[in-house]
DNA sequence: TTTAAATAGGACAATTTAGTCTTTTATATA
DNA sequence: TATATAAAAGACTAAATTGTCCTATTTAAA
C-alpha cells in the first residue's frame, strides 16, 4: 500500500514530532542513524518533505530539521500524499476493470470497506496524536519486516 | 499489497476457471490478448502457475492452459502465495519496529483488522466461487487503474 | 514421419524504486 | 570576515520489478 520511501518519511516525521521544542533541531544524518534508515536516502526524503512544508529546516551549524505545533495538527495522510501521491489509496487491490460499486467483483465489499477504514484512520490521526515520546517508545521508529 | 504480477496471475486463473470444460484449452497469447495483459510476461506467469499446479497445461497443437474442478476448489490465496510468497500479508503497512499486539502503535488495530479481513476473504473464497461466466462478466478481467 | 503449434526454459532489456555521491548554498559562530 | 556545518540540488549507481526474445521440447494431426 505504501512505498518504503513513504514509510521512511512517516517514521522521520514522527521522530521529529516527538522532539518537543522547535529549538531542538536534528540533522539528517542523526535522524537516519537513530531510526536505522539509509543515510543519504533519508536526507533526500527530509529535503523533499521540507520543500513540501511537512517539516521545517534550517541550514548551517546547529541547523537541521524540526517541526512546529501547527504541523503537528496535520493528519498523517498528508505525508502519504506528499510522497506517494494522492491516489495511493484509490487503486484496487485486485486490479480488475469496468467494475464499480454497482457492478462489483466478490472482493469489492471487503476490500473497499477496509481500504476506506485505513484511509480514514490516516486522515483523522494527526502527526501530533500519533507521535509519542521517542525515549519511551523507541520501538515505534525502527523498521521491522514482519508483524 | 499484491504485485502486478500477482494481479495478472489472479486474472488469468479466473479467466481459465470461467472456461467451463477441461477440454477447452486456451493458449497463453490468447489469454494475454483477451485480458489485455503483456503477452510474454503473461505466458511466463502461466508457466509458473502450471509448475506450481495452480493451472494445468498441455503442449503441442490444440494445447494450452486449463483448469479442472479440483483446482476450482482451491482458495484465491493459493495464487497469492504461489506468486508473491506466503508472507505477502504479514508485513506491516507502516513498517515500524518492536511493536506487537501488546505494544501497538496507533495504527495497529485498524491496520491489522483490515489485513486479516482481506486475507480471510482471499482464504475463504475459492477460485470457482470467485469466477463468474466470462462472457457475462467481461468487466472482471481487464485491469483498471483507479476505483 | 514430417510439420506446425504450443508450452518450457533461460538469457536478456526496460522501467521503476531505492539509494549514493559530489557540488553548491546558506548560516551560526569563532 | 573566515570557517565549519548543515541543508539543497542534482547527477549518478544499485536493486527489484516488469517485461521481451530466442531456443528447446513436446505433441496433435496431416
Ligand atoms: S469490484 Fe472492487 S475489489 Fe473488485 S476488482 Fe473492482 S474495484 Fe477491485
Ligand atoms: S503496531 Fe501494528 S500497525 Fe503499528 S507499526 Fe507495529 S505492526 Fe505496524
Short mmCIF file of C-alpha atoms (C1' of nucleotides) and ligand atoms in Angstrom, two decimals:
data_model
loop_
_atom_site.label_atom_id
_atom_site.label_comp_id
_atom_site.label_asym_id
_atom_site.label_seq_id
_atom_site.Cartn_x
_atom_site.Cartn_y
_atom_site.Cartn_z
CA UNK A 1 0.00 0.00 0.00
CA UNK A 2 2.71 2.46 1.00
CA UNK A 3 6.16 2.63 -0.60
CA UNK A 4 9.28 2.17 1.50
CA UNK A 5 10.09 5.78 0.87
CA UNK A 6 6.77 6.76 2.37
CA UNK A 7 7.29 4.58 5.43
CA UNK A 8 10.70 6.20 5.94
CA UNK A 9 9.02 9.59 5.64
CA UNK A 10 6.37 8.73 8.23
CA UNK A 11 8.97 7.47 10.68
CA UNK A 12 11.15 10.53 10.22
CA UNK A 13 8.25 12.94 10.68
CA UNK A 14 7.05 11.08 13.77
CA UNK A 15 10.52 11.23 15.21
CA UNK A 16 10.74 14.97 14.64
CA UNK A 17 7.27 15.42 16.13
CA UNK A 18 8.39 13.56 19.21
CA UNK A 19 11.18 16.09 19.77
CA UNK A 20 9.31 18.59 21.88
CA UNK A 21 10.73 22.02 21.13
CA UNK A 22 11.14 23.92 17.90
CA UNK A 23 14.60 24.94 19.01
CA UNK A 24 15.59 21.30 19.08
CA UNK A 25 16.78 20.54 15.58
CA UNK A 26 18.14 17.23 14.43
CA UNK A 27 20.28 16.94 11.36
CA UNK A 28 19.53 14.38 8.69
CA UNK A 29 22.40 12.01 9.34
CA UNK A 30 21.46 11.76 13.00
CA UNK A 31 17.83 11.00 12.20
CA UNK A 32 18.91 8.27 9.80
CA UNK A 33 21.30 6.82 12.37
CA UNK A 34 18.72 6.89 15.17
CA UNK A 35 15.98 5.32 13.08
CA UNK A 36 18.35 2.89 11.36
CA UNK A 37 17.42 4.09 7.89
CA UNK A 38 19.73 4.56 4.84
CA UNK A 39 21.54 7.85 5.40
CA UNK A 40 21.61 9.59 2.01
CA UNK A 41 18.12 8.42 1.11
CA UNK A 42 16.75 9.66 4.41
CA UNK A 43 18.28 13.09 3.91
CA UNK A 44 16.77 13.22 0.42
CA UNK A 45 13.37 12.42 1.80
CA UNK A 46 13.74 15.02 4.55
CA UNK A 47 14.58 17.62 1.93
CA UNK A 48 11.53 16.64 -0.07
CA UNK A 49 9.33 16.87 3.00
CA UNK A 50 10.79 20.27 3.83
CA UNK A 51 10.13 21.51 0.32
CA UNK A 52 6.51 20.43 0.71
CA UNK A 53 6.24 22.14 4.11
CA UNK A 54 5.64 18.98 6.08
CA UNK A 55 8.75 19.61 8.13
CA UNK A 56 10.90 22.71 8.66
CA UNK A 57 14.61 23.06 8.09
CA UNK A 58 17.47 25.35 8.86
CA UNK A 59 20.86 25.41 7.21
CA UNK A 60 24.25 25.93 8.73
CA UNK A 61 25.82 24.90 12.04
CA UNK A 62 23.23 23.97 14.65
CA UNK A 63 20.82 23.66 11.80
CA UNK A 64 18.74 20.65 10.94
CA UNK A 65 15.14 19.58 10.62
CA UNK A 66 12.30 20.22 13.02
CA UNK A 67 8.55 20.53 13.37
CA UNK A 68 6.21 23.06 14.98
CA UNK A 69 2.82 22.83 16.66
CA UNK A 70 0.99 23.82 13.51
CA UNK A 71 2.45 20.90 11.60
CA UNK A 72 1.57 18.51 14.40
CA UNK A 73 -2.07 19.28 13.68
CA UNK A 74 -1.81 17.89 10.15
CA UNK A 75 -3.06 14.35 9.51
CA UNK A 76 -0.68 11.52 8.65
CA UNK A 77 -2.31 11.17 5.23
CA UNK A 78 -0.60 14.42 4.22
CA UNK A 79 2.75 12.64 4.41
CA UNK A 80 1.41 9.84 2.22
CA UNK A 81 0.03 12.30 -0.30
CA UNK A 82 3.32 14.20 -0.41
CA UNK A 83 5.46 11.13 -1.01
CA UNK A 84 3.31 8.52 -2.74
CA UNK A 85 0.76 10.80 -4.36
CA UNK A 86 -2.89 11.39 -3.60
CA UNK A 87 -4.20 8.30 -5.33
CA UNK A 88 -2.17 5.77 -3.35
CA UNK A 89 -5.40 4.75 -1.66
CA UNK A 90 -7.55 4.76 -4.74
CA UNK A 91 -6.10 1.79 -6.53
CA UNK A 92 -7.89 -1.51 -6.42
CA UNK A 93 -6.16 -4.34 -4.57
CA UNK A 94 -7.16 -6.83 -7.21
CA UNK A 95 -6.93 -4.62 -10.23
CA UNK A 96 -9.88 -5.66 -12.35
CA UNK A 97 -11.75 -3.50 -14.77
CA UNK A 98 -15.10 -1.95 -15.57
CA UNK A 99 -16.40 -2.76 -12.15
CA UNK A 100 -17.95 -0.34 -9.70
CA UNK A 101 -19.99 -0.19 -6.53
CA UNK A 102 -22.96 -1.25 -8.64
CA UNK A 103 -21.15 -3.96 -10.51
CA UNK A 104 -18.59 -5.32 -8.09
CA UNK A 105 -16.44 -8.40 -8.01
CA UNK A 106 -16.75 -10.68 -4.96
CA UNK A 107 -13.94 -8.88 -3.18
CA UNK A 108 -15.26 -5.41 -3.58
CA UNK A 109 -17.18 -5.00 -0.34
CA UNK A 110 -14.44 -6.32 1.90
CA UNK A 111 -11.67 -4.63 0.03
CA UNK A 112 -13.29 -1.25 -0.23
CA UNK A 113 -14.58 -1.18 3.34
CA UNK A 114 -11.17 -1.86 4.76
CA UNK A 115 -9.33 0.47 2.49
CA UNK A 116 -11.69 3.26 3.43
CA UNK A 117 -11.21 2.47 7.09
CA UNK A 118 -7.44 2.56 6.78
CA UNK A 119 -7.64 5.76 4.81
CA UNK A 120 -9.95 7.41 7.31
CA UNK A 121 -7.63 6.48 10.15
CA UNK A 122 -4.73 8.06 8.31
CA UNK A 123 -6.86 11.11 7.65
CA UNK A 124 -8.19 11.60 11.15
CA UNK A 125 -4.99 10.87 13.06
CA UNK A 126 -2.72 13.88 13.26
CA UNK A 127 1.05 13.74 13.39
CA UNK A 128 0.87 15.07 16.94
CA UNK A 129 -1.64 12.45 18.05
CA UNK A 130 0.35 9.64 16.54
CA UNK A 131 3.68 10.68 17.94
CA UNK A 132 4.57 9.55 21.41
CA UNK A 133 7.67 10.44 23.37
CA UNK A 134 10.56 8.89 21.50
CA UNK A 135 12.50 7.80 24.53
CA UNK A 136 9.58 5.89 25.96
CA UNK A 137 8.54 4.39 22.64
CA UNK A 138 11.70 3.76 20.75
CA UNK A 139 10.02 0.72 19.23
CA UNK A 140 7.87 2.94 17.11
CA UNK A 141 10.53 4.17 14.82
CA UNK A 142 12.73 1.33 13.68
CA UNK A 143 11.57 -0.70 10.75
CA UNK A 144 10.65 -4.33 11.06
CA UNK A 145 9.91 -6.86 8.39
CA UNK A 146 7.06 -8.96 9.67
CA UNK A 147 4.35 -8.35 12.23
CA UNK B 1 -0.45 -5.29 -1.18
CA UNK B 2 -0.30 -7.52 -4.25
CA UNK B 3 2.31 -7.18 -7.00
CA UNK B 4 1.22 -6.54 -10.59
CA UNK B 5 2.48 -9.98 -11.45
CA UNK B 6 0.15 -11.45 -8.86
CA UNK B 7 -2.83 -9.47 -10.14
CA UNK B 8 -2.11 -10.74 -13.65
CA UNK B 9 -1.97 -14.26 -12.23
CA UNK B 10 -5.31 -13.91 -10.48
CA UNK B 11 -6.97 -12.56 -13.60
CA UNK B 12 -5.56 -15.33 -15.77
CA UNK B 13 -6.62 -18.05 -13.36
CA UNK B 14 -10.10 -16.59 -13.06
CA UNK B 15 -10.38 -16.48 -16.80
CA UNK B 16 -9.38 -20.12 -17.11
CA UNK B 17 -11.79 -21.07 -14.34
CA UNK B 18 -14.57 -19.32 -16.23
CA UNK B 19 -13.96 -21.58 -19.24
CA UNK B 20 -16.27 -24.43 -18.35
CA UNK B 21 -14.73 -27.61 -19.72
CA UNK B 22 -11.34 -29.17 -19.24
CA UNK B 23 -11.21 -29.95 -22.92
CA UNK B 24 -11.39 -26.21 -23.63
CA UNK B 25 -7.80 -25.06 -23.57
CA UNK B 26 -6.65 -21.55 -24.21
CA UNK B 27 -3.14 -20.75 -25.26
CA UNK B 28 -1.13 -18.11 -23.49
CA UNK B 29 -1.11 -15.49 -26.22
CA UNK B 30 -4.87 -15.60 -26.45
CA UNK B 31 -5.32 -15.20 -22.71
CA UNK B 32 -3.00 -12.20 -22.76
CA UNK B 33 -4.84 -10.70 -25.71
CA UNK B 34 -8.29 -11.25 -24.18
CA UNK B 35 -7.31 -9.87 -20.79
CA UNK B 36 -5.20 -7.06 -22.29
CA UNK B 37 -2.07 -8.07 -20.43
CA UNK B 38 1.57 -8.07 -21.67
CA UNK B 39 1.95 -11.18 -23.82
CA UNK B 40 5.35 -12.64 -22.96
CA UNK B 41 5.00 -11.78 -19.29
CA UNK B 42 1.58 -13.41 -19.13
CA UNK B 43 2.89 -16.61 -20.69
CA UNK B 44 5.74 -16.63 -18.19
CA UNK B 45 3.30 -16.30 -15.33
CA UNK B 46 1.11 -19.06 -16.74
CA UNK B 47 4.13 -21.35 -16.91
CA UNK B 48 4.97 -20.54 -13.31
CA UNK B 49 1.41 -21.25 -12.24
CA UNK B 50 1.43 -24.54 -14.16
CA UNK B 51 4.68 -25.57 -12.50
CA UNK B 52 3.08 -24.92 -9.13
CA UNK B 53 -0.02 -26.90 -10.08
CA UNK B 54 -2.41 -23.99 -9.91
CA UNK B 55 -3.33 -24.44 -13.54
CA UNK B 56 -2.82 -27.29 -15.99
CA UNK B 57 -1.07 -27.17 -19.32
CA UNK B 58 -0.68 -29.19 -22.46
CA UNK B 59 1.94 -28.76 -25.14
CA UNK B 60 1.61 -29.03 -28.86
CA UNK B 61 -1.12 -28.01 -31.32
CA UNK B 62 -4.53 -27.66 -29.66
CA UNK B 63 -2.63 -27.41 -26.42
CA UNK B 64 -2.81 -24.58 -23.95
CA UNK B 65 -3.73 -23.89 -20.35
CA UNK B 66 -6.81 -25.03 -18.48
CA UNK B 67 -8.24 -25.78 -15.06
CA UNK B 68 -10.21 -28.67 -13.57
CA UNK B 69 -12.89 -28.91 -10.88
CA UNK B 70 -10.37 -29.85 -8.23
CA UNK B 71 -8.42 -26.66 -8.78
CA UNK B 72 -11.60 -24.61 -8.66
CA UNK B 73 -11.98 -25.67 -5.05
CA UNK B 74 -8.70 -24.00 -4.08
CA UNK B 75 -8.84 -20.56 -2.42
CA UNK B 76 -7.58 -17.46 -4.17
CA UNK B 77 -4.88 -17.04 -1.54
CA UNK B 78 -3.07 -20.00 -3.08
CA UNK B 79 -2.40 -17.88 -6.17
CA UNK B 80 -1.04 -15.08 -4.00
CA UNK B 81 1.17 -17.48 -2.09
CA UNK B 82 2.49 -19.01 -5.31
CA UNK B 83 3.39 -15.67 -6.90
CA UNK B 84 4.09 -13.18 -4.12
CA UNK B 85 5.07 -15.62 -1.38
CA UNK B 86 3.31 -16.65 1.78
CA UNK B 87 4.25 -13.60 3.82
CA UNK B 88 2.76 -11.00 1.47
CA UNK B 89 0.08 -10.48 4.10
CA UNK B 90 2.34 -10.49 7.09
CA UNK B 91 4.13 -7.25 6.52
CA UNK B 92 3.14 -4.16 8.41
CA UNK B 93 1.67 -1.34 6.33
CA UNK B 94 3.58 1.23 8.32
CA UNK B 95 6.74 -0.68 8.91
CA UNK B 96 7.68 0.20 12.45
CA UNK B 97 9.60 -1.98 14.87
CA UNK B 98 9.41 -3.82 18.15
CA UNK B 99 5.69 -3.39 18.36
CA UNK B 100 3.16 -6.12 18.92
CA UNK B 101 -0.45 -6.71 19.79
CA UNK B 102 0.51 -5.83 23.36
CA UNK B 103 2.55 -2.82 22.44
CA UNK B 104 0.94 -1.41 19.33
CA UNK B 105 1.32 1.86 17.50
CA UNK B 106 -1.85 3.92 16.97
CA UNK B 107 -2.47 2.29 13.59
CA UNK B 108 -2.23 -1.26 14.72
CA UNK B 109 -5.85 -2.07 15.44
CA UNK B 110 -7.18 -0.64 12.21
CA UNK B 111 -4.35 -1.93 10.12
CA UNK B 112 -4.36 -5.44 11.46
CA UNK B 113 -8.14 -5.80 11.30
CA UNK B 114 -8.08 -4.64 7.69
CA UNK B 115 -5.35 -7.00 6.69
CA UNK B 116 -6.84 -10.01 8.46
CA UNK B 117 -10.21 -9.42 6.87
CA UNK B 118 -8.75 -9.12 3.41
CA UNK B 119 -6.65 -12.22 4.00
CA UNK B 120 -9.59 -14.21 5.29
CA UNK B 121 -11.65 -13.26 2.27
CA UNK B 122 -8.85 -14.41 -0.01
CA UNK B 123 -8.60 -17.62 2.01
CA UNK B 124 -12.29 -18.46 2.13
CA UNK B 125 -13.17 -17.56 -1.44
CA UNK B 126 -12.34 -20.33 -3.87
CA UNK B 127 -11.31 -19.82 -7.47
CA UNK B 128 -14.58 -21.44 -8.51
CA UNK B 129 -16.68 -19.19 -6.31
CA UNK B 130 -14.94 -16.09 -7.49
CA UNK B 131 -15.15 -16.86 -11.15
CA UNK B 132 -18.31 -15.98 -12.98
CA UNK B 133 -19.08 -16.72 -16.58
CA UNK B 134 -16.61 -14.73 -18.59
CA UNK B 135 -18.97 -13.72 -21.33
CA UNK B 136 -21.43 -12.23 -18.89
CA UNK B 137 -18.79 -10.59 -16.76
CA UNK B 138 -16.13 -9.44 -19.11
CA UNK B 139 -15.54 -6.45 -16.85
CA UNK B 140 -13.91 -8.67 -14.30
CA UNK B 141 -10.79 -9.41 -16.20
CA UNK B 142 -9.33 -6.29 -17.67
CA UNK B 143 -7.11 -4.19 -15.48
CA UNK B 144 -8.03 -0.71 -14.40
CA UNK B 145 -6.03 1.91 -12.59
CA UNK B 146 -8.34 3.59 -10.16
CA UNK B 147 -11.55 2.52 -8.50
"C1'" DT C 1 7.10 -39.47 -40.33
"C1'" DT C 2 7.19 -34.81 -41.03
"C1'" DT C 3 5.47 -30.47 -39.70
"C1'" DA C 4 3.49 -26.91 -37.22
"C1'" DA C 5 1.67 -25.32 -32.88
"C1'" DA C 6 2.01 -24.90 -28.46
"C1'" DT C 7 4.44 -24.88 -23.60
"C1'" DA C 8 9.12 -24.79 -21.08
"C1'" DG C 9 13.26 -22.60 -20.05
"C1'" DG C 10 16.54 -19.22 -19.75
"C1'" DA C 11 19.04 -15.09 -21.21
"C1'" DC C 12 18.35 -10.52 -21.79
"C1'" DA C 13 16.18 -5.48 -21.79
"C1'" DA C 14 13.43 -1.71 -19.81
"C1'" DT C 15 11.40 0.57 -16.13
"C1'" DT C 16 10.69 1.86 -11.53
"C1'" DT C 17 12.19 2.21 -6.97
"C1'" DA C 18 15.77 2.66 -3.78
"C1'" DG C 19 19.82 4.51 -2.68
"C1'" DT C 20 24.73 7.09 -3.03
"C1'" DC C 21 27.94 10.81 -4.04
"C1'" DT C 22 29.53 15.33 -5.16
"C1'" DT C 23 28.91 20.13 -5.52
"C1'" DT C 24 26.52 24.35 -4.24
"C1'" DT C 25 24.24 27.44 -0.99
"C1'" DA C 26 23.08 29.31 3.44
"C1'" DT C 27 24.26 30.42 8.21
"C1'" DA C 28 25.95 30.35 13.07
"C1'" DT C 29 29.85 31.40 15.47
"C1'" DA C 30 34.78 31.96 16.43
"C1'" DT D 1 35.39 38.11 7.96
"C1'" DA D 2 36.74 33.24 7.75
"C1'" DT D 3 35.40 28.86 8.69
"C1'" DA D 4 32.97 24.98 9.61
"C1'" DT D 5 28.47 22.93 9.45
"C1'" DA D 6 24.35 21.72 7.71
"C1'" DA D 7 20.58 21.67 4.08
"C1'" DA D 8 19.64 21.93 -1.15
"C1'" DA D 9 20.33 20.25 -5.58
"C1'" DG D 10 21.29 17.16 -8.95
"C1'" DA D 11 23.98 13.56 -11.26
"C1'" DC D 12 24.90 9.09 -10.67
"C1'" DT D 13 24.52 3.84 -9.17
"C1'" DA D 14 22.15 -0.44 -7.47
"C1'" DA D 15 18.45 -3.46 -6.98
"C1'" DA D 16 13.97 -5.09 -7.79
"C1'" DT D 17 10.21 -5.48 -10.69
"C1'" DT D 18 8.32 -5.81 -15.03
"C1'" DG D 19 8.73 -7.14 -19.10
"C1'" DT D 20 10.81 -9.29 -24.10
"C1'" DC D 21 13.09 -12.64 -27.05
"C1'" DC D 22 15.23 -16.75 -28.53
"C1'" DT D 23 15.82 -21.71 -28.36
"C1'" DA D 24 14.44 -26.32 -26.92
"C1'" DT D 25 10.90 -29.65 -26.10
"C1'" DT D 26 6.54 -31.87 -26.55
"C1'" DT D 27 2.66 -33.38 -29.22
"C1'" DA D 28 -1.52 -33.32 -32.46
"C1'" DA D 29 -2.50 -34.06 -36.88
"C1'" DA D 30 -1.59 -34.01 -41.97
S1 LIG E 1 -15.10 -4.68 -7.82
FE1 LIG E 1 -13.83 -3.52 -6.34
S2 LIG E 1 -12.40 -5.05 -5.48
FE2 LIG E 1 -13.31 -5.99 -7.31
S3 LIG E 1 -11.84 -5.52 -8.97
FE3 LIG E 1 -13.35 -3.84 -8.98
S4 LIG E 1 -12.52 -2.23 -7.64
FE4 LIG E 1 -11.36 -4.12 -7.25
S1 LIG E 2 1.88 -1.66 15.92
FE1 LIG E 2 1.00 -2.77 14.16
S2 LIG E 2 0.50 -1.19 12.65
FE2 LIG E 2 1.85 -0.23 14.17
S3 LIG E 2 3.89 -0.41 13.30
FE3 LIG E 2 3.60 -2.22 14.58
S4 LIG E 2 2.77 -3.84 13.24
FE4 LIG E 2 2.58 -1.85 12.17
#
